[in-house]
Amino acid sequence: MSTAEALVLPATRTSVTWRLLRSELALTFRRPRNLVMMAILAAVPIIIGVVIRLVGSEGDAGGMIAQTAGNSLMLTVVSLFVLVPLLMPVAVAVVAGDAIAGEAGTGTLRYLLTAPAGRGRLLAVKYLNAVLFGLALTLTVATAALLTGLVLFPAGDVTLLSGTTISLGEGLLRVLAMVGYVAAGMAALAAVAVALSTFTEVAIGAIAATVVLIIVTQVLRAIPQLDWLAPYLLPTRWTGFDGLLRDPVPMSEIWQSLLAFGAYIVLFCSLAWARFTGKDITS
Amino acid sequence: MTVESPAELTVRAPERAPAAPPAAEDPAGGAAIVTRGLTKRFRGGQVAVDGLDLTVPAGSVFGFLGPNGSGKTTTIRMLLGLVAPTGGTHELLGLPLARALPAVGAVVEGPAFYPYLSGSANLLRFDAANPAASGRDAARRVGRALERVGLSAAAGKRYRAYSLGMRQRLAIAAALLTPRRLLVLDEPTNGLDPQGTREVRALVKEIAGDGTTVFVSSHLLAEVEQMCTHAGIMSHGRLVAHGTLTELHAGRSARLRVETPDLAHAAGILASLGLADVRAAGEEVTAELGEHAPDRVNAELVRQGVAVRGLAVARPSLEEVFVGLTGEGFDVDG
Ligand SMILES: Nc1ncnc2c1ncn2[C@@H]1O[C@H](COP(=O)(O)OP(=O)(O)OP(=O)(O)O)[C@@H](O)[C@H]1O
Ligand SMILES: [Mg+2]
């Protein structure tokens, strides 16, 4: 027994969590379903770019389409505007809603917990994994858009939405900031989806519930009588990244949005933790 | 005289005496599992486990028996921390659960793996979830575990393409990834072919030989008789009997069975010798043997001219003990 025991090397707490996270990331980024979603979303900027290039910008002088045709960076902004309200959140919801419910559905949850992964650790790793998927997705879309833009449209100084002009280098920095902002918004959504995921053993149920929530909030946002509610809804905050294309950048608005994302994350991660640590695993 | 009762063959003493270490050395006082008043009432009022007092001695192979729905899996889920008890306490290896679990290998309610991963990738996944195991030697651990259950050849095959028996073996391999002090196996031979069943039995014996306690639930009573040193019998969420196999058999005396055409004559002699509960049916006479020596009884029968074709002593099988305690009915406990 003692010789056998020596075969199992001791591991530190952080290396334990890191190893589980690596295993989780490997599952997520090797899973065909997730790769297909990323590929489809990455194709959207290419399609938009090609269409704008072919159709041109007649009838939209000074508008966003014209700006896109005029500068390679603007395609990234347009693509994010198209994808952030629905398609990217749906992709994040698929991964995050699957987090706990998917494991419960296949029964692997009971073996992860008797391994023993630890409920708190497993939940943290699952959430972190969903956040990293959101970040990777945003980066993929932005990279595809940037490359397409550079190929199809002239590079050079960027004219901002507020009319001022900045250098290409600063433009790239602002795109990077936008990626961070959108990823934070997706992290907030991931918290909601992971929380819903702890309430069911059917992954598709948690995913569908998250998507329904997104659509309902989008509808609520469109009702003028509910204007007071809009600042508290995630979709309102998601598209706030256009502030990063103005001069000066409305920092207080940006901070407010990041604060809102943080509040969602704290609230829904707490809910998920309370639910998951007290739950009977009968699957 | 022929000794032909299969029951007699199966109740011979276990080959290995329970290898419990001295109580003084063991923090749990020689017990791998202790429960006191363990109770689970599911939402909706269903009482699945009702005041379970169970002690599994360290080093024993403990057969956990009971009809469908008697609360075996629910008990195992509570022991492993998957389900919170609504009453009572439990302890594994005398340690807090989080510290005990790395030393516990478990198969709970059948195998469950990622269908799109290979067998070895699946094991690596669960190995990564064990905080007591380091990633550096994971591949070797996985290889050895697969080898122990005879799955080396299918290591690279997707789990989706595994047969039921291969899946069951993979679940056992996962339970054997690191050296364990306790194995909890919920119906480990479900779906295995006869060879697989024998292999699992041999594996359990081998593991128990290393001093690992094995807690195994099963419906296959003959199997429990061959594998286990101890057993407990559940019925309607309660433990109706538990102890060593010998203890479980005690109190149910062996029966003598005489095969003969001279039914009435033989029955008369058995009764005159003082054997109780003499019954004649078909071509045989049976009676409770009690303290009598079967060879003497045989000699007496022959001396008085009874044509004895066969004579056997049938000890009650575990199955008979089991049915006696849990009832004959076909209905599940619910
Ligand atoms: N999640 C649940 N909610 C409500 N009742 C449950 C739940 N899980 C099990 N039960 C009930 O608890 C009882 C015991 O079930 P359990 O699965 O522990 O039986 P078992 O002894 O393992 O049976 P089997 O031999 O068929 O595997 C059954 O009556 C069952 O219906
Ligand atoms: Mg069961």
XYZ file of C-alpha atoms and ligand atoms in Angstrom:
649
model
C 0.000 0.000 0.000
C 2.763 2.443 0.900
C 4.552 1.877 -2.400
C 1.286 2.322 -4.259
C 0.585 5.494 -2.310
C 3.915 6.928 -3.417
C 2.786 6.659 -7.034
C 0.269 9.422 -6.428
C 2.198 12.649 -6.178
C 0.793 15.324 -3.917
C -0.793 18.320 -5.591
C -1.278 21.865 -4.387
C -4.664 23.566 -4.188
C -4.097 25.914 -7.100
C -2.606 23.244 -9.328
C -5.666 21.112 -8.551
C -8.067 23.828 -9.674
C -5.925 24.676 -12.674
C -5.845 21.030 -13.753
C -9.615 20.753 -13.560
C -9.997 24.022 -15.486
C -7.646 22.760 -18.190
C -9.687 19.581 -18.489
C -12.844 21.680 -18.708
C -11.390 23.977 -21.366
C -10.225 20.969 -23.369
C -13.760 19.574 -23.323
C -15.274 22.905 -24.333
C -12.860 23.790 -27.097
C -12.738 20.298 -28.573
C -16.467 19.817 -28.608
C -17.629 19.989 -32.253
C -20.842 21.811 -31.314
C -18.917 24.682 -29.735
C -16.401 24.890 -32.553
C -19.199 25.032 -35.116
C -20.841 27.903 -33.212
C -17.555 29.799 -33.139
C -16.994 29.191 -36.837
C -20.484 30.387 -37.771
C -20.133 33.564 -35.724
C -16.677 34.179 -37.194
C -18.175 33.869 -40.679
C -20.642 36.686 -40.035
C -18.065 39.543 -40.257
C -16.681 38.012 -43.447
C -20.139 37.904 -44.992
C -20.949 41.467 -43.904
C -17.598 42.674 -45.257
C -18.042 40.990 -48.617
C -21.611 42.293 -48.966
C -20.595 45.872 -48.177
C -17.701 45.587 -50.584
C -19.928 44.297 -53.384
C -22.987 46.458 -52.807
C -21.107 49.601 -51.871
C -22.474 52.398 -49.739
C -24.784 54.280 -52.066
C -27.615 55.936 -50.216
C -25.822 55.785 -46.892
C -23.399 58.683 -47.185
C -21.887 59.399 -43.754
C -23.672 56.436 -42.200
C -22.118 53.418 -40.590
C -21.968 51.429 -43.824
C -20.133 54.229 -45.569
C -17.717 54.458 -42.662
C -17.091 50.735 -42.881
C -16.304 50.990 -46.549
C -13.979 53.849 -45.716
C -11.926 52.173 -42.984
C -10.914 48.623 -42.243
C -11.442 48.894 -38.462
C -15.089 49.844 -38.735
C -16.089 46.347 -39.885
C -15.289 45.091 -36.378
C -17.657 47.625 -34.858
C -20.446 46.796 -37.294
C -19.998 43.044 -36.762
C -20.201 43.408 -33.003
C -23.347 45.525 -33.361
C -24.890 42.719 -35.396
C -23.795 39.835 -33.181
C -23.868 41.166 -29.631
C -27.632 41.588 -29.156
C -28.555 37.953 -29.832
C -26.227 35.528 -31.591
C -23.211 35.803 -29.302
C -25.340 35.593 -26.139
C -27.037 32.483 -27.508
C -23.659 30.822 -28.130
C -22.515 31.711 -24.608
C -25.824 30.446 -23.212
C -25.270 27.088 -24.923
C -21.954 26.579 -23.136
C -22.921 28.129 -19.791
C -26.385 26.563 -19.627
C -24.780 23.186 -20.258
C -22.326 23.659 -17.368
C -24.043 21.796 -14.528
C -27.208 20.533 -16.224
C -25.222 18.803 -18.974
C -23.124 16.876 -16.434
C -26.256 16.018 -14.460
C -27.974 14.808 -17.609
C -25.191 12.400 -18.580
C -24.735 11.326 -14.953
C -21.086 12.381 -15.004
C -21.861 14.934 -12.286
C -22.019 12.217 -9.635
C -18.616 10.896 -10.658
C -17.058 14.374 -10.748
C -18.369 15.002 -7.236
C -17.199 11.665 -5.835
C -13.788 12.097 -7.513
C -14.110 14.488 -5.503
C -14.005 17.752 -7.453
C -15.729 19.652 -4.620
C -18.962 21.472 -5.366
C -17.553 24.975 -4.912
C -14.501 24.222 -7.010
C -16.495 22.552 -9.770
C -18.934 25.465 -9.965
C -16.085 27.998 -10.045
C -14.312 26.065 -12.793
C -17.533 25.712 -14.795
C -18.230 29.440 -14.565
C -14.663 30.415 -15.386
C -14.807 28.104 -18.384
C -17.976 29.807 -19.663
C -16.392 33.237 -19.175
C -13.307 32.157 -21.101
C -15.493 30.767 -23.864
C -17.259 34.152 -24.099
C -13.885 35.894 -24.284
C -12.575 33.481 -26.911
C -15.748 33.917 -28.938
C -15.495 37.716 -28.838
C -11.813 37.572 -29.772
C -12.561 35.211 -32.641
C -15.286 37.459 -34.031
C -13.124 40.577 -33.632
C -10.110 38.906 -35.246
C -12.158 37.625 -38.176
C -13.631 41.112 -38.615
C -10.253 42.845 -38.381
C -8.619 40.547 -40.913
C -11.570 40.799 -43.304
C -11.554 44.590 -42.900
C -7.846 44.831 -43.609
C -8.230 42.743 -46.752
C -11.324 44.457 -48.140
C -11.091 48.093 -47.024
C -8.406 50.768 -46.791
C -6.368 50.879 -43.581
C -5.468 54.233 -42.124
C -6.665 56.836 -39.660
C -10.046 56.102 -38.156
C -12.890 58.628 -38.080
C -14.819 58.137 -34.842
C -18.587 58.257 -34.426
C -18.163 61.704 -32.853
C -16.326 62.978 -35.948
C -12.747 63.191 -34.644
C -9.962 61.169 -36.201
C -7.502 58.868 -34.457
C -4.544 56.822 -35.667
C -4.870 53.182 -36.705
C -2.840 52.126 -33.651
C -5.173 53.878 -31.246
C -8.093 52.449 -33.187
C -6.755 48.949 -32.577
C -6.445 49.692 -28.869
C -10.057 50.829 -28.799
C -11.133 47.626 -30.554
C -9.276 45.696 -27.890
C -11.134 47.654 -25.203
C -14.418 46.843 -26.961
C -13.548 43.142 -26.915
C -12.973 43.369 -23.151
C -16.253 45.209 -22.683
C -18.281 42.714 -24.709
C -16.581 39.774 -22.965
C -17.554 41.291 -19.595
C -21.145 41.529 -20.815
C -21.027 37.882 -21.895
C -19.563 36.952 -18.478
C -22.630 38.541 -16.860
C -24.898 36.477 -19.094
C -22.850 33.351 -18.339
C -23.574 33.867 -14.631
C -27.310 33.886 -15.356
C -27.063 30.756 -17.517
C -24.875 28.844 -15.032
C -27.337 29.707 -12.251
C -30.240 28.395 -14.339
C -28.110 25.339 -15.113
C -28.058 24.353 -11.432
C -31.845 24.077 -11.363
C -32.324 21.343 -13.944
C -30.892 18.083 -15.228
C -31.806 18.961 -18.818
C -29.143 21.149 -20.424
C -31.412 22.227 -23.242
C -33.858 23.514 -20.611
C -31.283 25.819 -19.023
C -30.106 26.977 -22.458
C -33.647 27.650 -23.698
C -34.553 29.477 -20.486
C -31.532 31.766 -20.920
C -32.365 32.486 -24.549
C -35.997 33.219 -23.644
C -34.779 35.610 -20.948
C -32.599 37.427 -23.503
C -35.487 37.782 -25.929
C -37.924 38.903 -23.232
C -35.518 41.588 -22.012
C -34.962 42.741 -25.596
C -38.754 43.120 -25.921
C -39.065 44.922 -22.578
C -36.359 47.306 -23.714
C -38.419 48.242 -26.748
C -41.456 49.278 -24.678
C -41.278 53.055 -24.101
C -43.288 52.884 -20.871
C -40.551 50.691 -19.382
C -37.693 53.097 -20.147
C -36.883 53.323 -16.435
C -36.140 49.586 -16.444
C -33.806 49.614 -19.452
C -30.564 50.575 -17.643
C -30.879 47.498 -15.450
C -31.242 45.059 -18.351
C -28.195 43.275 -19.738
C -28.977 43.811 -23.462
C -29.102 47.599 -22.917
C -25.621 47.433 -21.443
C -24.153 45.045 -24.016
C -24.322 47.514 -26.910
C -22.799 50.275 -24.773
C -19.395 49.473 -26.305
C -19.992 52.163 -28.949
C -19.023 54.672 -26.254
C -15.454 53.514 -26.809
C -15.658 54.950 -30.323
C -16.453 58.483 -29.186
C -14.166 61.287 -28.204
C -14.057 61.790 -25.327
C -15.040 58.321 -24.177
C -18.023 58.596 -21.777
C -16.187 56.848 -18.984
C -18.926 57.184 -16.377
C -21.337 55.311 -18.650
C -18.745 52.632 -19.327
C -18.048 52.206 -15.617
C -21.772 52.030 -14.889
C -22.149 49.237 -17.394
C -19.178 47.332 -15.997
C -20.669 47.799 -12.534
C -23.975 46.386 -13.791
C -22.148 43.370 -15.260
C -20.364 42.905 -11.935
C -23.654 43.088 -10.046
C -25.190 40.420 -12.284
C -22.128 38.220 -11.822
C -22.157 38.514 -8.016
C -25.911 38.020 -7.769
C -26.236 35.024 -10.074
C -23.023 33.314 -8.986
C -24.276 33.527 -5.398
C -27.594 32.071 -6.462
C -25.843 29.268 -8.341
C -23.577 28.569 -5.371
C -26.464 28.503 -2.889
C -28.444 26.176 -5.097
C -25.630 23.866 -6.162
C -23.971 23.368 -2.772
C -27.277 22.375 -1.199
C -28.616 20.263 -4.004
C -29.330 16.520 -3.888
C -27.594 14.865 -6.834
C -30.050 12.146 -7.808
C -29.161 11.913 -11.497
C -23.522 -41.408 -0.118
C -23.330 -38.416 -2.381
C -22.986 -34.849 -1.379
C -24.698 -33.017 -4.139
C -26.256 -29.921 -2.697
C -24.917 -26.835 -4.406
C -25.949 -24.854 -1.366
C -23.518 -26.784 0.717
C -20.721 -25.886 -1.621
C -21.437 -22.218 -1.489
C -21.481 -21.768 2.254
C -17.996 -22.973 2.958
C -16.080 -20.479 5.004
C -14.656 -17.532 3.075
C -11.138 -18.269 1.928
C -9.789 -15.160 3.536
C -10.436 -14.239 7.129
C -11.555 -10.618 7.522
C -8.242 -8.792 7.596
C -9.300 -6.018 9.931
C -6.327 -4.164 11.372
C -6.149 -3.919 15.153
C -8.708 -1.414 16.373
C -6.129 0.556 18.348
C -4.258 1.517 15.180
C -7.298 2.626 13.275
C -8.773 6.053 14.004
C -12.254 4.814 13.062
C -12.040 2.018 15.578
C -11.790 -0.566 12.821
C -14.771 0.643 10.831
C -14.624 1.884 7.241
C -18.241 3.026 7.233
C -20.349 3.977 10.234
C -23.889 5.295 10.029
C -26.143 6.167 12.937
C -29.831 6.667 12.377
C -29.166 7.621 8.759
C -32.456 8.691 7.192
C -33.547 10.102 3.843
C -37.011 11.416 3.279
C -37.298 12.717 -0.270
C -39.397 15.750 -1.030
C -42.840 14.371 -1.526
C -42.585 12.349 1.659
C -41.020 9.162 0.295
C -38.822 7.667 3.036
C -36.104 5.860 1.080
C -33.794 5.096 4.012
C -35.134 4.862 7.526
C -32.863 5.048 10.566
C -29.955 3.047 9.183
C -27.384 1.847 11.751
C -24.607 0.275 9.752
C -21.029 -0.586 10.631
C -18.736 -1.890 7.916
C -15.525 -3.253 9.466
C -12.281 -2.148 7.850
C -10.887 -4.869 5.618
C -14.223 -6.589 5.092
C -15.995 -7.292 1.833
C -19.489 -6.174 2.706
C -22.445 -7.276 0.590
C -25.261 -4.748 0.679
C -28.424 -6.584 -0.323
C -32.046 -5.715 -0.746
C -34.926 -5.852 -3.198
C -35.445 -3.155 -5.849
C -36.302 0.139 -4.241
C -35.173 -0.877 -0.757
C -32.835 2.114 -0.451
C -29.407 0.753 -1.365
C -28.485 3.379 -3.932
C -29.917 6.166 -1.787
C -27.738 4.985 1.104
C -24.672 4.949 -1.139
C -25.487 8.441 -2.420
C -25.693 9.703 1.159
C -22.409 8.022 2.114
C -20.678 9.749 -0.812
C -22.192 13.164 -0.078
C -24.333 13.302 -3.222
C -27.586 13.403 -1.290
C -28.023 15.152 2.047
C -29.521 12.954 4.776
C -32.645 14.282 6.459
C -31.545 12.637 9.678
C -28.675 10.812 11.345
C -24.935 10.834 10.769
C -22.395 8.921 8.709
C -18.644 8.704 8.501
C -16.213 7.165 6.017
C -12.781 5.970 7.169
C -13.179 8.046 10.320
C -12.504 11.236 8.354
C -14.503 14.297 7.284
C -16.103 13.497 3.945
C -13.960 15.826 1.812
C -10.790 14.199 3.172
C -12.145 10.670 2.953
C -13.384 10.815 -0.653
C -9.968 10.795 -2.395
C -9.383 7.431 -0.724
C -12.777 6.123 -1.838
C -13.457 4.662 -5.273
C -17.102 4.507 -6.258
C -19.466 3.107 -8.835
C -22.914 4.581 -8.254
C -25.948 3.415 -10.196
C -24.054 2.254 -13.234
C -21.495 3.870 -15.494
C -21.758 7.470 -16.742
C -19.180 8.947 -19.093
C -18.771 11.463 -21.908
C -19.948 9.608 -25.024
C -17.760 11.610 -27.406
C -14.518 10.911 -25.489
C -12.411 7.754 -25.602
C -12.151 5.467 -22.595
C -8.777 6.813 -21.558
C -9.797 10.454 -22.132
C -12.797 9.816 -19.891
C -10.577 8.448 -17.132
C -8.197 11.396 -17.479
C -11.172 13.706 -17.045
C -12.200 12.141 -13.729
C -8.596 11.873 -12.611
C -8.322 15.631 -13.161
C -11.194 16.108 -10.729
C -9.384 14.277 -7.920
C -7.515 16.846 -5.798
C -5.309 14.132 -4.301
C -3.887 13.123 -7.673
C -1.309 15.061 -9.628
C -1.440 15.449 -13.376
C 2.164 14.426 -13.896
C 1.613 10.673 -13.610
C -2.024 10.656 -14.729
C -1.420 8.876 -18.035
C 0.308 5.991 -16.313
C -2.442 5.709 -13.698
C -5.080 5.613 -16.430
C -3.163 2.974 -18.368
C -2.845 0.775 -15.314
C -6.518 1.129 -14.363
C -7.593 0.176 -17.901
C -5.271 -2.795 -17.815
C -6.716 -4.035 -14.520
C -10.214 -4.241 -16.006
C -9.051 -5.666 -19.330
C -9.872 -2.584 -21.396
C -6.388 -1.720 -22.696
C -7.331 -2.731 -26.228
C -10.371 -0.430 -26.233
C -8.636 2.512 -24.532
C -8.757 4.689 -27.633
C -12.284 3.813 -28.651
C -15.055 6.316 -28.098
C -17.247 5.555 -25.087
C -20.283 5.788 -27.363
C -19.069 2.628 -29.098
C -18.538 0.655 -25.864
C -20.766 -2.316 -25.075
C -22.646 -2.439 -21.776
C -20.017 -4.684 -20.229
C -17.178 -2.449 -21.430
C -18.942 0.545 -19.905
C -19.282 -1.254 -16.594
C -15.601 -2.152 -16.686
C -14.673 1.457 -17.405
C -16.679 2.559 -14.358
C -14.735 0.079 -12.236
C -11.478 1.330 -13.772
C -12.425 4.876 -12.742
C -12.938 3.641 -9.196
C -9.450 2.126 -9.254
C -7.548 5.148 -10.605
C -5.701 5.818 -7.373
C -5.003 3.400 -4.513
C -8.143 3.346 -2.389
C -8.891 2.429 1.202
C -12.561 1.898 0.438
C -14.394 0.820 -2.702
C -18.133 1.432 -2.931
C -19.621 -0.556 -5.796
C -23.309 -0.283 -6.631
C -24.164 -3.401 -8.642
C -20.758 -3.672 -10.326
C -21.567 -6.822 -12.302
C -24.702 -5.446 -13.938
C -24.559 -6.263 -17.626
C -21.352 -8.278 -17.491
C -20.989 -11.634 -19.210
C -20.109 -14.673 -17.068
C -16.401 -14.132 -17.683
C -16.738 -10.474 -16.765
C -18.610 -11.388 -13.600
C -15.882 -13.833 -12.622
C -13.211 -11.256 -13.366
C -14.928 -8.637 -11.239
C -15.212 -11.173 -8.449
C -11.517 -11.991 -8.747
C -10.691 -8.285 -8.894
C -12.691 -7.592 -5.747
C -10.888 -10.417 -3.966
C -7.540 -9.121 -5.141
C -8.344 -5.576 -4.028
C -9.627 -6.812 -0.689
C -6.434 -8.828 -0.356
C -4.508 -5.536 -0.314
C -6.513 -4.495 2.745
C -9.037 -2.321 0.925
C -12.561 -2.437 2.322
C -15.164 -3.228 -0.314
C -18.809 -2.246 0.071
C -20.758 -3.836 -2.745
C -24.466 -3.761 -3.444
C -25.859 -6.578 -5.502
C -28.883 -8.620 -6.346
C -26.834 -11.679 -7.152
C -26.864 -13.548 -3.880
C -24.737 -16.458 -5.006
C -22.140 -13.903 -5.990
C -22.277 -12.193 -2.610
C -21.821 -15.578 -0.962
C -18.676 -16.142 -2.981
C -17.203 -12.681 -2.564
C -18.215 -11.307 0.781
C -17.188 -11.748 4.359
C -20.087 -9.693 5.692
C -23.530 -8.757 4.467
C -26.418 -6.501 5.344
C -29.961 -6.912 4.094
C -32.198 -3.922 3.391
C -35.955 -3.993 3.187
C -38.178 -0.937 2.843
C -35.335 1.403 3.802
C -34.442 -0.508 6.949
C -31.546 -2.818 7.662
C -33.263 -6.073 8.628
C -30.108 -8.111 9.219
C -26.385 -7.645 9.153
C -23.285 -9.466 10.255
C -20.752 -11.955 8.972
C -22.086 -14.473 6.496
C -21.816 -17.193 9.137
C -23.903 -15.115 11.520
C -26.527 -14.590 8.860
C -26.771 -18.302 8.244
C -26.937 -19.123 11.954
C -30.406 -19.717 13.332
C -31.433 -21.420 10.124
C -30.402 -24.998 10.521
C -29.391 -27.307 7.733
C -31.829 -29.803 6.243
C -31.104 -33.409 5.475
C -32.414 -34.690 2.154
C -32.737 -38.426 1.505
C -33.508 -39.701 -1.964
C -35.244 -43.048 -1.722
C -38.174 -45.071 -3.079
C -39.070 -46.218 0.484
C -40.617 -42.907 1.503
C -42.731 -43.920 4.477
C -40.129 -46.237 5.914
C -37.392 -43.635 5.712
C -39.624 -40.928 7.165
C -40.447 -43.172 10.106
C -36.797 -43.854 10.846
C -35.856 -40.165 10.640
C -38.658 -39.275 13.034
C -37.669 -42.067 15.433
C -34.073 -40.770 15.384
C -35.433 -37.443 16.613
C -35.099 -35.301 13.492
C -37.667 -32.497 13.427
C -40.007 -31.389 10.624
C -39.894 -34.588 8.585
C -41.501 -34.160 5.177
C -41.928 -36.654 2.372
C -42.549 -35.545 -1.183
C -41.977 -37.179 -4.569
C -38.888 -39.330 -4.304
C -37.346 -37.698 -1.266
C -37.710 -37.199 2.424
C -36.360 -34.079 4.079
C -35.925 -33.183 7.715
C -34.166 -30.659 9.889
C -30.761 -32.106 10.675
C -30.244 -30.350 13.990
C -27.306 -31.790 15.924
C -27.360 -35.167 14.207
C -24.426 -36.467 12.227
C -25.519 -37.226 8.663
C -23.269 -40.285 8.328
C -24.866 -41.863 11.402
C -28.326 -41.195 10.024
C -27.315 -42.781 6.755
C -25.913 -45.857 8.494
C -29.144 -46.281 10.439
C -31.260 -45.989 7.286
C -29.183 -48.595 5.487
C -29.139 -50.888 8.533
C -32.937 -50.910 8.559
C -33.057 -51.768 4.847
C -33.968 -48.442 3.298
C -32.670 -48.122 -0.263
C -30.812 -44.849 -0.116
C -30.103 -43.446 -3.577
C -28.719 -40.181 -2.404
C -28.255 -38.239 0.748
C -27.364 -34.582 1.067
C -27.170 -31.861 3.645
C -28.547 -28.586 2.356
C -27.639 -25.524 4.320
C -29.938 -22.581 3.718
C -28.526 -20.464 0.929
C -28.199 -16.743 1.365
C -31.094 -16.525 -1.020
C -33.319 -18.387 1.413
C -32.146 -16.185 4.280
C -32.805 -13.162 2.078
C -36.278 -14.210 1.017
C -37.090 -15.153 4.598
C -36.269 -11.606 5.692
C -37.594 -9.557 2.796
C -40.611 -11.606 1.742
C -41.478 -13.622 -1.330
C -43.535 -11.026 -3.165
C -42.560 -9.766 -6.555
C -43.557 -6.164 -5.794
C -40.803 -3.599 -5.405
C -40.365 -1.721 -2.174
C -41.913 1.631 -2.690
N -34.997 11.402 -6.285
C -35.947 10.682 -5.678
N -37.113 11.252 -5.318
C -38.063 10.533 -4.687
N -37.948 9.238 -4.378
C -36.823 8.598 -4.713
C -35.753 9.284 -5.384
N -34.747 8.399 -5.581
C -35.166 7.228 -5.073
N -36.410 7.344 -4.543
C -37.174 6.276 -3.896
O -36.433 5.773 -2.817
C -36.571 4.367 -2.727
C -35.216 3.701 -2.712
O -34.615 3.864 -3.969
P -33.135 3.332 -4.258
O -32.757 3.787 -5.622
O -32.265 3.718 -3.133
O -33.366 1.757 -4.254
P -32.334 0.580 -4.560
O -32.298 -0.268 -3.355
O -31.048 1.121 -5.048
O -33.092 -0.202 -5.718
P -32.487 -1.020 -6.979
O -32.109 -2.358 -6.459
O -33.651 -1.101 -7.904
O -31.354 -0.249 -7.543
C -37.468 3.946 -3.886
O -38.769 3.758 -3.388
C -37.424 5.112 -4.819
O -38.649 5.261 -5.483
Mg -29.959 0.941 -6.907
